Coordinates of C-alpha atoms in Angstrom, one line a residue:
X63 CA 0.0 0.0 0.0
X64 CA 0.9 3.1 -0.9
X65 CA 1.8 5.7 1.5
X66 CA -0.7 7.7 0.0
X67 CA -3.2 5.4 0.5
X68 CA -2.2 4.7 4.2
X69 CA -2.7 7.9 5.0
X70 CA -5.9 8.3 3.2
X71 CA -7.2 5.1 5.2
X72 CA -5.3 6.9 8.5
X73 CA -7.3 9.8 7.8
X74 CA -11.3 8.1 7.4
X75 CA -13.5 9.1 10.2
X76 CA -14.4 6.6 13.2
X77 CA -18.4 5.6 13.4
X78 CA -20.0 7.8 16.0
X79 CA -19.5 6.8 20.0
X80 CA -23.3 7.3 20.5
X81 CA -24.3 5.1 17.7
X82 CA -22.0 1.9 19.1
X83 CA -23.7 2.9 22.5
X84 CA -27.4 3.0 21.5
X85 CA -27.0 -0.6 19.8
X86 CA -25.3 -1.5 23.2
X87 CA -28.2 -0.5 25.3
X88 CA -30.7 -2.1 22.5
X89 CA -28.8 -5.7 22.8
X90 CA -28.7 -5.3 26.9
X91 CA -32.8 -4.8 27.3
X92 CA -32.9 -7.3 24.7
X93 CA -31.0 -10.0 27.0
X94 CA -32.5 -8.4 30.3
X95 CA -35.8 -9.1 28.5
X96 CA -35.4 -12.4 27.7
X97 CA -33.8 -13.5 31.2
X98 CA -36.8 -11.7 32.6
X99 CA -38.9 -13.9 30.3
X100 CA -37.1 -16.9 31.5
X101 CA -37.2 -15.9 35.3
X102 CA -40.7 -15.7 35.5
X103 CA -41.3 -18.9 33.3
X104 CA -39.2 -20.4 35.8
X105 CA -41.1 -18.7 38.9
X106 CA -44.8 -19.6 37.3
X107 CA -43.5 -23.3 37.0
X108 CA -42.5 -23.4 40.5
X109 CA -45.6 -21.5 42.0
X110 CA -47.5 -24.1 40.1
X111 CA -45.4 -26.8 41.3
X112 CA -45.4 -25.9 44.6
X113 CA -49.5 -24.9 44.5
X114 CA -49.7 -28.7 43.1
X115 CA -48.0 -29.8 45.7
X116 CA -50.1 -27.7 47.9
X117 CA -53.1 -28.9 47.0
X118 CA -52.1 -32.7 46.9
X119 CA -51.0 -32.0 50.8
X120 CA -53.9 -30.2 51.1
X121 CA -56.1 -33.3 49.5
X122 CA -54.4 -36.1 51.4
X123 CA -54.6 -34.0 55.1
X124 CA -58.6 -34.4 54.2
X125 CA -58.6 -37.6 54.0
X126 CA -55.9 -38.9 55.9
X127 CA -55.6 -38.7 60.3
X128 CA -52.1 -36.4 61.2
X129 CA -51.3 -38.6 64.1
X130 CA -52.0 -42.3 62.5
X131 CA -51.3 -41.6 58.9
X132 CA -54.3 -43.6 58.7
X133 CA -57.7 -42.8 56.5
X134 CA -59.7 -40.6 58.7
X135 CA -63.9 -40.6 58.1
X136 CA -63.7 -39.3 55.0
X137 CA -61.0 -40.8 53.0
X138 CA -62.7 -44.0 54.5
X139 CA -65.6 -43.4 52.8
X140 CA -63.8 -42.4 48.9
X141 CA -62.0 -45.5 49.5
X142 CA -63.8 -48.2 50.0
X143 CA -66.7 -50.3 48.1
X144 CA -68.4 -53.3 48.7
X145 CA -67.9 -56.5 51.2
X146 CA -68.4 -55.8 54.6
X147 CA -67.2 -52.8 57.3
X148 CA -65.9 -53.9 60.8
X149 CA -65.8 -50.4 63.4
X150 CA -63.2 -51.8 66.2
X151 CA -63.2 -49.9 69.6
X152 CA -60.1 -51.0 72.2
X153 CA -62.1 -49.0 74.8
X154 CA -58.9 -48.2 76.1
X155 CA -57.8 -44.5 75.3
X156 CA -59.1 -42.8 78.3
X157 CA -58.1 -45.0 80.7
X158 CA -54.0 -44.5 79.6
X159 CA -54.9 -40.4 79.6
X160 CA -56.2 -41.2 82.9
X161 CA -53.3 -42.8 84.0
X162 CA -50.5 -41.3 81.8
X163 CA -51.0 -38.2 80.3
X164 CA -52.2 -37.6 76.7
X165 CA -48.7 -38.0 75.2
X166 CA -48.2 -41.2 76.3
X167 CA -52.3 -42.0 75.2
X168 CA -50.9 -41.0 71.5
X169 CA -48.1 -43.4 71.6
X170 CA -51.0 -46.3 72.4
X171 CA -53.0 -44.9 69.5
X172 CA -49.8 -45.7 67.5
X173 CA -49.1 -48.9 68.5
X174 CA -52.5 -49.8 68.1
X175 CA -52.3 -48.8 64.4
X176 CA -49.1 -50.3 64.2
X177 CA -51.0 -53.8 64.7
X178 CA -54.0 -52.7 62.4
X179 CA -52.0 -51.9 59.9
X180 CA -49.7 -55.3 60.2
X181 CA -53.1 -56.8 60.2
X182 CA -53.1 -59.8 57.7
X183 CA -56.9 -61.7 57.9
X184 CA -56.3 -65.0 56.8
X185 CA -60.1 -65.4 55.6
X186 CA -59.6 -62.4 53.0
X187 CA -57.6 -65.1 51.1
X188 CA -54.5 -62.3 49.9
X189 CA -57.0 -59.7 49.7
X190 CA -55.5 -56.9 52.1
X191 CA -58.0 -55.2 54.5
X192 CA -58.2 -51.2 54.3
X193 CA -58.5 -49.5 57.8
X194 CA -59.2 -46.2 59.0
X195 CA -59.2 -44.3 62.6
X196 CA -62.1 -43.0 63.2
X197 CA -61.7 -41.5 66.2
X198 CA -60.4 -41.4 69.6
X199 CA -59.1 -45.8 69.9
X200 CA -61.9 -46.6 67.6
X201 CA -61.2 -47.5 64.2
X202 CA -62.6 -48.7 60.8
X203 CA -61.5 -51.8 59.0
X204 CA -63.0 -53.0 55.3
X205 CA -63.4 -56.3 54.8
X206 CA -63.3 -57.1 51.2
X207 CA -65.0 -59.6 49.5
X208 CA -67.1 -61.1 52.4
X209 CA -70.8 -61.1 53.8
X210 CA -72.7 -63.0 56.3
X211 CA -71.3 -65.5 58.0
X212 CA -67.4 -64.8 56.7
X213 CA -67.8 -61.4 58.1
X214 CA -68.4 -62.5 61.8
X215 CA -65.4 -64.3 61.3
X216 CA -63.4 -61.7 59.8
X217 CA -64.5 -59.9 62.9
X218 CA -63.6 -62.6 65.6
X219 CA -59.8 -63.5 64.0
X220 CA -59.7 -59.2 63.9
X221 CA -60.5 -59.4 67.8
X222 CA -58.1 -61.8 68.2
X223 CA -55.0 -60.5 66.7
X224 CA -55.8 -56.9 68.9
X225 CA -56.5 -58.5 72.0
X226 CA -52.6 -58.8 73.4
X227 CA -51.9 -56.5 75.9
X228 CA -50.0 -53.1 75.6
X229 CA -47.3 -51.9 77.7
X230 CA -46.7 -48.4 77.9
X231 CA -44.2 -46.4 80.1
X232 CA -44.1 -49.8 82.0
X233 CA -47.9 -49.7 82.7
X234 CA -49.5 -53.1 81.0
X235 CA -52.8 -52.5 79.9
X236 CA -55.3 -55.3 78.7
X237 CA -57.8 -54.2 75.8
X238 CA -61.5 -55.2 76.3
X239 CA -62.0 -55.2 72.4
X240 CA -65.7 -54.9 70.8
X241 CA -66.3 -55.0 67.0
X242 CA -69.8 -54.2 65.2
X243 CA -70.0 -55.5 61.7
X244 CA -72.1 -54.9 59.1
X245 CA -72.1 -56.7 55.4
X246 CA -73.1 -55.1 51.9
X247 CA -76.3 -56.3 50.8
X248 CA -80.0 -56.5 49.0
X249 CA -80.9 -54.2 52.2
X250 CA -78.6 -51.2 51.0
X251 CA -80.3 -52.2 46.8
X252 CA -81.7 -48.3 47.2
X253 CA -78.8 -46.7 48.3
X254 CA -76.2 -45.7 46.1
X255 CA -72.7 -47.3 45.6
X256 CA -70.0 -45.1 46.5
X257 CA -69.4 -42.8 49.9
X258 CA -72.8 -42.8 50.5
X259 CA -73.2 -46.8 50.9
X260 CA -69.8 -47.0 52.8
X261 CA -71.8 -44.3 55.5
X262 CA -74.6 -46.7 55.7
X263 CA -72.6 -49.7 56.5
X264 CA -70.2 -47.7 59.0
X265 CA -73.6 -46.6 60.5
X266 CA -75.1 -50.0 60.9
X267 CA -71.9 -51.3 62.3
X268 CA -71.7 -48.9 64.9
X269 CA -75.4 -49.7 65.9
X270 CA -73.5 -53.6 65.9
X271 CA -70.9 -52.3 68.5
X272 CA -73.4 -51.0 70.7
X273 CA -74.9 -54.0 71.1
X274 CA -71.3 -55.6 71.7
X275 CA -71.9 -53.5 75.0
X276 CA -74.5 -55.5 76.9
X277 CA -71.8 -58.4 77.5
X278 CA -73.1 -60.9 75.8
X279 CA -70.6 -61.3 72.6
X280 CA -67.8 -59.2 71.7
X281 CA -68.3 -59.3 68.0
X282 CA -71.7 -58.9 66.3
X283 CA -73.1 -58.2 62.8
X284 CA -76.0 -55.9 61.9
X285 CA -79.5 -57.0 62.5
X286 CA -82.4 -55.0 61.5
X287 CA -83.5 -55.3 65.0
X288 CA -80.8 -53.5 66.7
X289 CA -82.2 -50.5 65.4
X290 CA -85.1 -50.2 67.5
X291 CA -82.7 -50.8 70.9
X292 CA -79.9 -48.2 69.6
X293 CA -83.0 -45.7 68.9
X294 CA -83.7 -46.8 72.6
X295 CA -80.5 -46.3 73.9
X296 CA -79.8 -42.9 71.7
X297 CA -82.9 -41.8 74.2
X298 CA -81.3 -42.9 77.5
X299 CA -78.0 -41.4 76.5
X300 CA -79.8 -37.9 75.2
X301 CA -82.5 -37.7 78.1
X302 CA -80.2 -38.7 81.2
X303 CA -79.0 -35.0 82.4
X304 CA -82.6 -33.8 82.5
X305 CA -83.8 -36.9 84.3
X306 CA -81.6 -36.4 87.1
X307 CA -82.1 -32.3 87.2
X308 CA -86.3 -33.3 87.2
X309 CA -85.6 -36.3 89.2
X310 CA -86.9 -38.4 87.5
X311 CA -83.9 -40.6 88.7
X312 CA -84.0 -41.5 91.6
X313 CA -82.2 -43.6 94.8
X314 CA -84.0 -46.6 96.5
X315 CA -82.4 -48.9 99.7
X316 CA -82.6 -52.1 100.2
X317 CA -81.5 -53.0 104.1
X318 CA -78.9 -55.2 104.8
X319 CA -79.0 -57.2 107.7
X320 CA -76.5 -59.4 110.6
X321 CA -77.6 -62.4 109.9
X322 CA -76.2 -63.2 114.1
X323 CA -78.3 -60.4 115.3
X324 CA -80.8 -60.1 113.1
X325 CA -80.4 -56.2 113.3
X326 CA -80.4 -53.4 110.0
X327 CA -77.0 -52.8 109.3
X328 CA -77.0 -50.5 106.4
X329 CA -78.4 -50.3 103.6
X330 CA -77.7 -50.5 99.1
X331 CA -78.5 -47.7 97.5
X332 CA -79.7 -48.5 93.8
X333 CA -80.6 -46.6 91.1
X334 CA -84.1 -46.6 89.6
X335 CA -85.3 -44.4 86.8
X336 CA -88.6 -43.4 86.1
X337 CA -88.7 -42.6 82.6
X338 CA -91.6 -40.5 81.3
X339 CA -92.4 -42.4 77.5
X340 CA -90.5 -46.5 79.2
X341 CA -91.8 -46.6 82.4
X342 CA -89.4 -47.2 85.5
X343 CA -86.0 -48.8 84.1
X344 CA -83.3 -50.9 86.6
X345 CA -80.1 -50.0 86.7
X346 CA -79.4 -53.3 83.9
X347 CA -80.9 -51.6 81.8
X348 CA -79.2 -47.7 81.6
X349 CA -76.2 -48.2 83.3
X350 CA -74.0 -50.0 80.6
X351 CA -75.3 -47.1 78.2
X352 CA -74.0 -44.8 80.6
X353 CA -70.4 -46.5 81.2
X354 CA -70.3 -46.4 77.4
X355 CA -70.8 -42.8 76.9
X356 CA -68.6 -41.6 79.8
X357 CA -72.2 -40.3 81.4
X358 CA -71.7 -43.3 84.5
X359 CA -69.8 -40.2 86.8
X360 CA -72.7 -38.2 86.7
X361 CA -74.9 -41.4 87.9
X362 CA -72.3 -42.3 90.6
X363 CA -71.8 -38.4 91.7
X364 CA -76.0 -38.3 92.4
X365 CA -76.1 -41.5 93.8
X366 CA -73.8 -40.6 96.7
X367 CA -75.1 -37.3 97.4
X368 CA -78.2 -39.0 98.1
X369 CA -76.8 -41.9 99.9
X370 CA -75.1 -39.6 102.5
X371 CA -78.0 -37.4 102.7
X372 CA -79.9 -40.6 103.6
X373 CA -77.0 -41.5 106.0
X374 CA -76.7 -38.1 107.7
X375 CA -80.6 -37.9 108.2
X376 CA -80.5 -41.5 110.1
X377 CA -77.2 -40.0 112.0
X378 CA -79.6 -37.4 113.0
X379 CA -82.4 -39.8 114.1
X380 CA -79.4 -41.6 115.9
X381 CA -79.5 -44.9 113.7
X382 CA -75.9 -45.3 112.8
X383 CA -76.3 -47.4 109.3
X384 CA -74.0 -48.0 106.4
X385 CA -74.4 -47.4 102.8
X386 CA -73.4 -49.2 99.8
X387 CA -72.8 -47.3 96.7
X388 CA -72.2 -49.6 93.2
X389 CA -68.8 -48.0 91.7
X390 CA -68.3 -48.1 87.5
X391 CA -64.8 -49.2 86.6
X392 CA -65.3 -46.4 84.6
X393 CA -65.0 -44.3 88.1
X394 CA -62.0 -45.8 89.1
X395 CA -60.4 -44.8 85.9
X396 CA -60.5 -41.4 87.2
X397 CA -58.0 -40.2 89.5
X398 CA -59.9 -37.5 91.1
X399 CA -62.8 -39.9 92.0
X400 CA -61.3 -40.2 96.0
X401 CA -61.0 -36.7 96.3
X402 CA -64.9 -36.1 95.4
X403 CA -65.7 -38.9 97.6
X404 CA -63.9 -36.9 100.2
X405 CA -65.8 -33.9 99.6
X406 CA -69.0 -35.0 99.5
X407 CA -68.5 -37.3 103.0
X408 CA -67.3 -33.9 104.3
X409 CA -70.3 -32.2 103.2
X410 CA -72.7 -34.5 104.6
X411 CA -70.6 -34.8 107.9
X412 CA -70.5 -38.7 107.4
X413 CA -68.2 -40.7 108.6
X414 CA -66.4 -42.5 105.9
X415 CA -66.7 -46.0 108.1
X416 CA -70.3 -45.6 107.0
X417 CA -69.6 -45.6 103.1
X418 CA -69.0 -49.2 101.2
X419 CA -68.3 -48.6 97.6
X420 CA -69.3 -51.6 95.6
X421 CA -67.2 -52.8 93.1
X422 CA -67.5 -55.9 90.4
X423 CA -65.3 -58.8 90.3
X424 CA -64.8 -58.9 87.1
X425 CA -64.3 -55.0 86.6
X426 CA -61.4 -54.6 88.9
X427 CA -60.0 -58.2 87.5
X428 CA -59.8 -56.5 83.8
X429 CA -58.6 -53.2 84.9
X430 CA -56.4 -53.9 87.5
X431 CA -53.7 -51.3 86.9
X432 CA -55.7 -49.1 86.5
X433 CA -58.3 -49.1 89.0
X434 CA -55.9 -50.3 92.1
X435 CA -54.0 -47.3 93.0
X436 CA -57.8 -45.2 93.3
X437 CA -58.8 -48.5 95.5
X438 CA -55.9 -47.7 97.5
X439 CA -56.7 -44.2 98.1
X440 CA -60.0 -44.6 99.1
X441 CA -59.5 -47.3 101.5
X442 CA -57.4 -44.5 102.9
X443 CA -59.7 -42.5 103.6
X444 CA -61.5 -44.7 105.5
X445 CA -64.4 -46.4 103.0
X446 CA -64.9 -49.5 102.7
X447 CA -64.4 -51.3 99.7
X448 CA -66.8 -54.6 98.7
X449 CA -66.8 -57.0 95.6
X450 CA -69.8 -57.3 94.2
X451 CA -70.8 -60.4 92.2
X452 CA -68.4 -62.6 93.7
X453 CA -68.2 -66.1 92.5
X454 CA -68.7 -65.5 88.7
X455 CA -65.1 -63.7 87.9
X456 CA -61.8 -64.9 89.4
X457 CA -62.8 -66.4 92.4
X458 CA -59.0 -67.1 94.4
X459 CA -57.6 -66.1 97.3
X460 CA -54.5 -65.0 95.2
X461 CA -56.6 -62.8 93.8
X462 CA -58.6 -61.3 96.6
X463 CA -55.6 -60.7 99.2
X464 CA -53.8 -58.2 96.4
X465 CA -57.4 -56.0 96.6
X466 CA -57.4 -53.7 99.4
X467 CA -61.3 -54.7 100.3
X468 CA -63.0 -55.4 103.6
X469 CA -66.0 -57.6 102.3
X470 CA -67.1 -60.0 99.6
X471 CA -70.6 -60.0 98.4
X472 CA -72.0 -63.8 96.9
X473 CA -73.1 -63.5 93.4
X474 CA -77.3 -63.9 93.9
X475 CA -77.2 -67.0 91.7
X476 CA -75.7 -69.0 93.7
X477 CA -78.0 -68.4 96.7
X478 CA -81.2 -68.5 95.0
X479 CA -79.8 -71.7 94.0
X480 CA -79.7 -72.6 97.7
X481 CA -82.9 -73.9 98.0
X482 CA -83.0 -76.8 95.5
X483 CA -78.9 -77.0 94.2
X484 CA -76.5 -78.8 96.4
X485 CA -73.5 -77.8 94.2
X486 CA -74.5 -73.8 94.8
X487 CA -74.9 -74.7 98.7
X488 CA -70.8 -75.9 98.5
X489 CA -70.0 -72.7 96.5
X490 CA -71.4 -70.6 98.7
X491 CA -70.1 -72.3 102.1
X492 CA -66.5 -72.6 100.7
X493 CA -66.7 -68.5 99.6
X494 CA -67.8 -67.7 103.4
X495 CA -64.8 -70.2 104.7
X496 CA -62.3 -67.9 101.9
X497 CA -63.8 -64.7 102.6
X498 CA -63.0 -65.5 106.7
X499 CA -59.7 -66.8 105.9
X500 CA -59.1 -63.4 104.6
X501 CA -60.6 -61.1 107.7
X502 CA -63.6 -60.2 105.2
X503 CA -67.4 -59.6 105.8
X504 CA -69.0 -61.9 103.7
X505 CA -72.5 -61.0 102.3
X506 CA -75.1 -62.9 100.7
X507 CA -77.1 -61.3 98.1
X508 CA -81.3 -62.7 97.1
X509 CA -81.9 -64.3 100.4
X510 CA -85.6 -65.3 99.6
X511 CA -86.6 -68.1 101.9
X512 CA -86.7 -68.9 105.6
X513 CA -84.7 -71.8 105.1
X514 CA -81.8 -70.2 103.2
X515 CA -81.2 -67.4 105.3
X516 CA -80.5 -70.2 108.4
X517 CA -78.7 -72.3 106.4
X518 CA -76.5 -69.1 105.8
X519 CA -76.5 -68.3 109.2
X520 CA -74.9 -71.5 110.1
X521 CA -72.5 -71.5 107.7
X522 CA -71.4 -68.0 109.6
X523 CA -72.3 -65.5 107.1
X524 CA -72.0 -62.0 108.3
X525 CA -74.7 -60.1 106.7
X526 CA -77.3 -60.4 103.8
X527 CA -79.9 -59.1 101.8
X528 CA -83.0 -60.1 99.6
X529 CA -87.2 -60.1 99.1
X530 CA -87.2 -62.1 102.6
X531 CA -86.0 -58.8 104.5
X532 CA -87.6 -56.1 102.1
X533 CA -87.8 -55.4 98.1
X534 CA -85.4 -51.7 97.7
X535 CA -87.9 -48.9 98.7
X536 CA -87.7 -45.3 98.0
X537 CA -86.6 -43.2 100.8
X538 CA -89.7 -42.0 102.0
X539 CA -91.1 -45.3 102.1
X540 CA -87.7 -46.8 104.1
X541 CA -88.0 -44.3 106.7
X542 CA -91.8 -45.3 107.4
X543 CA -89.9 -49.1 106.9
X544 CA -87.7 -48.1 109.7
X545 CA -90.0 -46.8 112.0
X546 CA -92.4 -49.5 112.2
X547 CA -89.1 -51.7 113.4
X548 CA -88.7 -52.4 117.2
X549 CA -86.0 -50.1 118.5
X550 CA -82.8 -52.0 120.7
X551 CA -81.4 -50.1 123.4
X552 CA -77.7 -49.7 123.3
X553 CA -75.5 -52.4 124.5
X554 CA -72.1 -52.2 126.4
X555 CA -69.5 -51.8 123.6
X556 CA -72.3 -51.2 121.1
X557 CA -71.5 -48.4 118.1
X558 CA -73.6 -44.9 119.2
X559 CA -77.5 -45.1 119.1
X560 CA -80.5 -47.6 118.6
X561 CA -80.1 -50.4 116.6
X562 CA -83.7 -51.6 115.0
X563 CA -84.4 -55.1 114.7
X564 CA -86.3 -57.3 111.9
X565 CA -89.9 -56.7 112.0

């Protein structure tokens, strides 16, 4: 190149500073533009990821229990169709709160589920319940695949693989399991398939459990008939506070009397209520409803007020009698129960020598754990403590010296039996020669006859009760009952005031 030419191409102008800076600034927002395109793509996506994911949580939390991870109610009811549905109630929740505090009540919950879950029926034949908690220790279990007669057994072989016992924090407790069942059917034709059909049979089958409730069998299937009693029952359970606040409930005594001195003693107090639509219902009748809605304390809280009243008033009239109060295990399972009975002895100014709380063999044999340290404490405070029924449950000395009790009532079966049994006469002589081996009063319940009351009396029987003495009487009509009775003077060594004799 010439130097000519160099200098000409030395000499050509430069393009303009602002028009390199201009495209600059165009291609930057064009690249911030598109990032900002991408960013927000990339923020929608994870909003919607994250709002899927929501709503999935969202979805599953609806149908699924937070402390189980089991179906709750609902996703019970999506997730299930056909066969047959088994509700299963351990009965037990409220008696480890009791005792242990809620925290250790959820860990039972989860080692409950821990065996539902591990479940494995062998009459479903490879086909894998689906189970559910309903609520509280009661839950849901589908049965596939079965109906009738299959699905009782489904139920029983259920029973049996939750029956073991549970330990928790040391404490063992013993499950008395129940389990309604009801099947799909030609009776559920008009209702349709789905969550709505899966409602009725949960429905049916807790109207099954109810009826597991009267003792008889631990698992039952739907009948049509159990209806009418859980319509009756419903009523009891809905109608019980304003019975008591009317008084419609009521307190009757039946006298108990030394069979040696033929003198009143004390007295039961029992329960009646006179129900405006049934007529007057026994305590058979409305108690177990009440022990299965939690409504027994309420019974047992007006049935000692009025006992002690009725104590207090004899006090006054210087007749120094007993009373015998029939304790749920239901009450024992609460540890304030000796503190009220405290209170309301104080309040009465009754002695507690001159309270006997009644308890059944068999309850305190199931809940042992449980109910002995209350037992304990209210032997303390000076009650005395009786088993009621005795004979039927786990009639042993091993078992009766580990209860801190003071008497032993004989199961009325056996001494109605009296009269025409032989066997029941030996059953109820060698529970009087236990009952003394162990320091206890010994009392014999249904003492109808003449004859049966002296063959107790030779046997040395303490005390006793029945139709031959007196039928239970309201109070008004045991007070006239008392006062027609020949008054005793006091006797050297005798307890304070008159004793009455039998009429």
């Amino acid at each position: 190149m010439t130097p000519a030419r160099v200098a000409s191409a030395v000499a050509s102008p430069a393009p303009p500073l602002g028009v390199l800076t201009v495209a600059g600034l165009l291609l930057l927002m064009l690249a911030a533009a598109v990032v900002g395109l991408l960013v927000q793509r990339v923020r929608r996506h994870r909003h919607d990821v994250e709002a899927a994911a929501l709503a999935e949580r969202l979805r599953r939390d609806a149908h699924h229990d937070p402390l189980t991870g089991l179906l709750n109610r609902e996703g019970f009811l999506h997730a299930v169709t056909g066969g047959a549905v088994a509700v299963v109630d351990l009965s037990l929740l409220d008696q480890v709160n009791d005792t242990l505090g809620h925290a250790r009540g959820e860990v039972f919950v989860r080692l409950a589920t821990e065996r539902l879950v591990d479940v494995r029926l062998l009459s479903l034949a490879g086909r894998e319940p689906v189970a559910a908690r309903l609520e509280g220790d009661t839950f849901a279990v589908h049965i596939p695949g079965v109906d009738g007669h299959d699905a009782h057994r489904a139920g029983e072989e259920l029973r049996e693989r939750l029956l073991a016992p549970y330990v928790v924090e040391g404490v063992r407790f013993e499950p008395p399991v129940v389990v309604g069942i009801a099947a799909d059917g030609p009776w559920l034709a008009d209702v349709p398939a789905g969550p709505e059909r899966t409602a009725a049979l949960l429905r049916r089958a807790d109207v099954a459990l109810a009826a597991t409730r009267d003792g008889v069998e631990a698992v039952r299937c739907y009948e049509p008939s159990m209806g009418e009693r859980a319509a009756r029952r419903l009523r009891l359970i809905r109608g019980f506070s304003a019975a008591v606040e009317r008084r419609d409930v009521r307190v009757d005594f039946q006298p108990v009397v030394s069979l040696g001195e033929r003198t009143v003693v004390g007295v039961e107090a029992l329960a009646r209520w006179d129900h405006p639509e049934l007529g007057l219902l026994l305590p058979d009748e409305f108690v177990p409803v009440l022990e299965a809605t939690g409504q027994i304390a309420e019974l047992t809280t007006f049935v000692l007020d009025e006992s002690l009243a009725a104590a207090r008033r004899w006090l006054d009239r210087g007749m120094r009698l007993s009373v015998a109060v029939n304790v749920s295990v239901g009450n024992l399972g609460s540890p304030g129960f000796p503190e009220e009975v405290a209170t309301l002895l104080a309040a009465h100014r009754v002695p507690a020598e001159l309270l006997t709380l009644e308890l059944t063999e068999s309850g305190v044999s199931s809940e042992r754990e449980i109910a002995l340290p209350v037992m304990r404490r209210l032997h303390a405070l000076g009650c005395h403590l009786a088993v009621d029924d005795f004979g039927t449950g786990q009639s042993s000395l091993a078992h009766l010296r580990r209860l801190p009790v003071d008497q032993v009532k004989i199961d009325k079966s056996f001494v109605l039996g009296m009269g025409t049994e032989y066997g029941d006469v030996a059953v109820v002589r060698a529970i009087v020669e236990m009952g003394h081996t162990l320091g206890l009063t010994v009392v014999a319940e249904g003492v109808e006859q003449a004859a049966v009351r002296a063959t107790l009396a030779e046997m040395g029987c303490d005390v006793a009760q029945g139709y031959l003495v007196s039928r239970p009487l309201p109070a008004r009509c045991f007070d006239s009952w008392l006062e027609s009775l020949e008054a005793h003077p006091d006797e050297p060594g005798a307890a304070p005031g008159p004793r009455t004799l039998i009429a």
